Amino acid sequence: MSVRSPLRLVLDTNVWLDWLVFDDPSIAPIKAAVETKRAEIFIDAACEAELERALGYDLGKKRTVDIPDCIALCRRVARRIGFPVPEAERAQLPACRDPDDQKFLEAALAARAEFLVTKDRALLDLARRVAHFRIVAPEAFEEADPSRSLS
């Protein structure tokens, strides 16, 4: 019996907010994959900085967010990407029409991720143009997750 390495995931800011603030049921399969060690999440400094900024926004429903607690949980759950991707590799990525989202493509490449999980239309539109990893919405992750057959 072969043991499969955990899937390597990068989450965009909206997916992180769903995890840390909204407890959105669409990310339950991602949480389960992480909790059962079938997946690992990776984040870099640029993505974490955007998450921290987003946690400071008005998130509606008179919701109060403890930013330090959310960032601490993110850091417990995710492994830090400590090195940037060489320019030659970054040049192979398609350009996202939203330049602010390019960092997620670069993080997924640097992490050698199998999946970039996003709700962002600009990133999802690139799904067929990226060869190094799959870009999926949270709702599509469970079906796309090859490790779920091992549970």
XYZ file of C-alpha atoms in Angstrom, residues 25-111:
87
model
C -19.763 25.141 4.732
C -18.274 25.154 1.215
C -14.796 24.908 2.726
C -15.612 21.987 5.043
C -13.922 19.507 2.640
C -10.747 21.613 2.715
C -10.794 21.770 6.511
C -11.372 18.010 6.677
C -8.498 17.330 4.282
C -6.176 19.473 6.416
C -7.384 17.977 9.712
C -6.838 14.437 8.415
C -3.425 15.389 7.011
C -4.509 14.684 3.435
C -3.675 18.299 2.596
C -1.334 21.069 3.674
C -1.940 24.768 3.143
C 0.844 27.142 2.150
C 0.961 30.926 2.363
C 3.585 33.536 1.627
C 4.176 36.957 3.151
C 2.296 38.862 0.423
C -0.815 36.679 0.711
C -0.753 36.865 4.509
C -0.430 40.668 4.384
C -3.501 40.866 2.136
C -5.411 38.583 4.501
C -4.494 40.770 7.460
C -5.714 43.885 5.589
C -8.956 42.144 4.606
C -9.614 41.096 8.201
C -9.632 44.804 9.056
C -12.433 45.593 6.576
C -16.089 45.854 7.563
C -17.176 42.241 7.108
C -20.857 42.945 7.761
C -23.472 41.670 10.200
C -21.861 43.662 13.008
C -19.177 41.011 12.976
C -16.177 41.710 15.165
C -12.970 40.034 14.122
C -9.993 39.444 16.366
C -7.309 40.014 13.756
C -4.372 38.716 15.840
C -6.307 35.515 16.660
C -7.221 34.982 13.003
C -3.636 35.510 11.847
C -2.373 33.191 14.601
C -4.790 30.469 13.437
C -3.712 31.008 9.829
C -0.092 30.590 10.881
C -0.908 27.387 12.786
C -2.788 25.917 9.841
C -0.548 27.052 6.977
C 3.106 26.496 6.242
C 5.076 29.573 5.228
C 6.537 29.764 1.747
C 9.959 31.128 2.499
C 11.373 31.722 -0.940
C 10.152 33.459 -4.092
C 9.847 31.701 -7.404
C 12.690 32.474 -9.804
C 11.739 35.004 -12.472
C 12.130 32.426 -15.258
C 9.443 30.250 -13.635
C 7.173 33.216 -12.834
C 7.339 34.205 -16.496
C 5.590 30.912 -17.370
C 2.479 31.940 -15.429
C -0.359 33.661 -17.255
C -0.979 37.266 -16.251
C -4.108 37.648 -14.152
C -6.342 40.478 -15.338
C -6.394 41.662 -11.705
C -2.739 42.378 -10.905
C -3.494 42.119 -7.162
C -4.323 38.435 -7.662
C -1.061 37.528 -9.408
C 0.470 36.872 -5.972
C -1.778 33.820 -5.516
C -0.553 32.273 -8.760
C 3.023 32.960 -7.696
C 2.419 31.499 -4.219
C 0.898 28.336 -5.706
C 3.883 27.965 -8.006
C 6.389 28.598 -5.188
C 4.623 26.079 -2.929
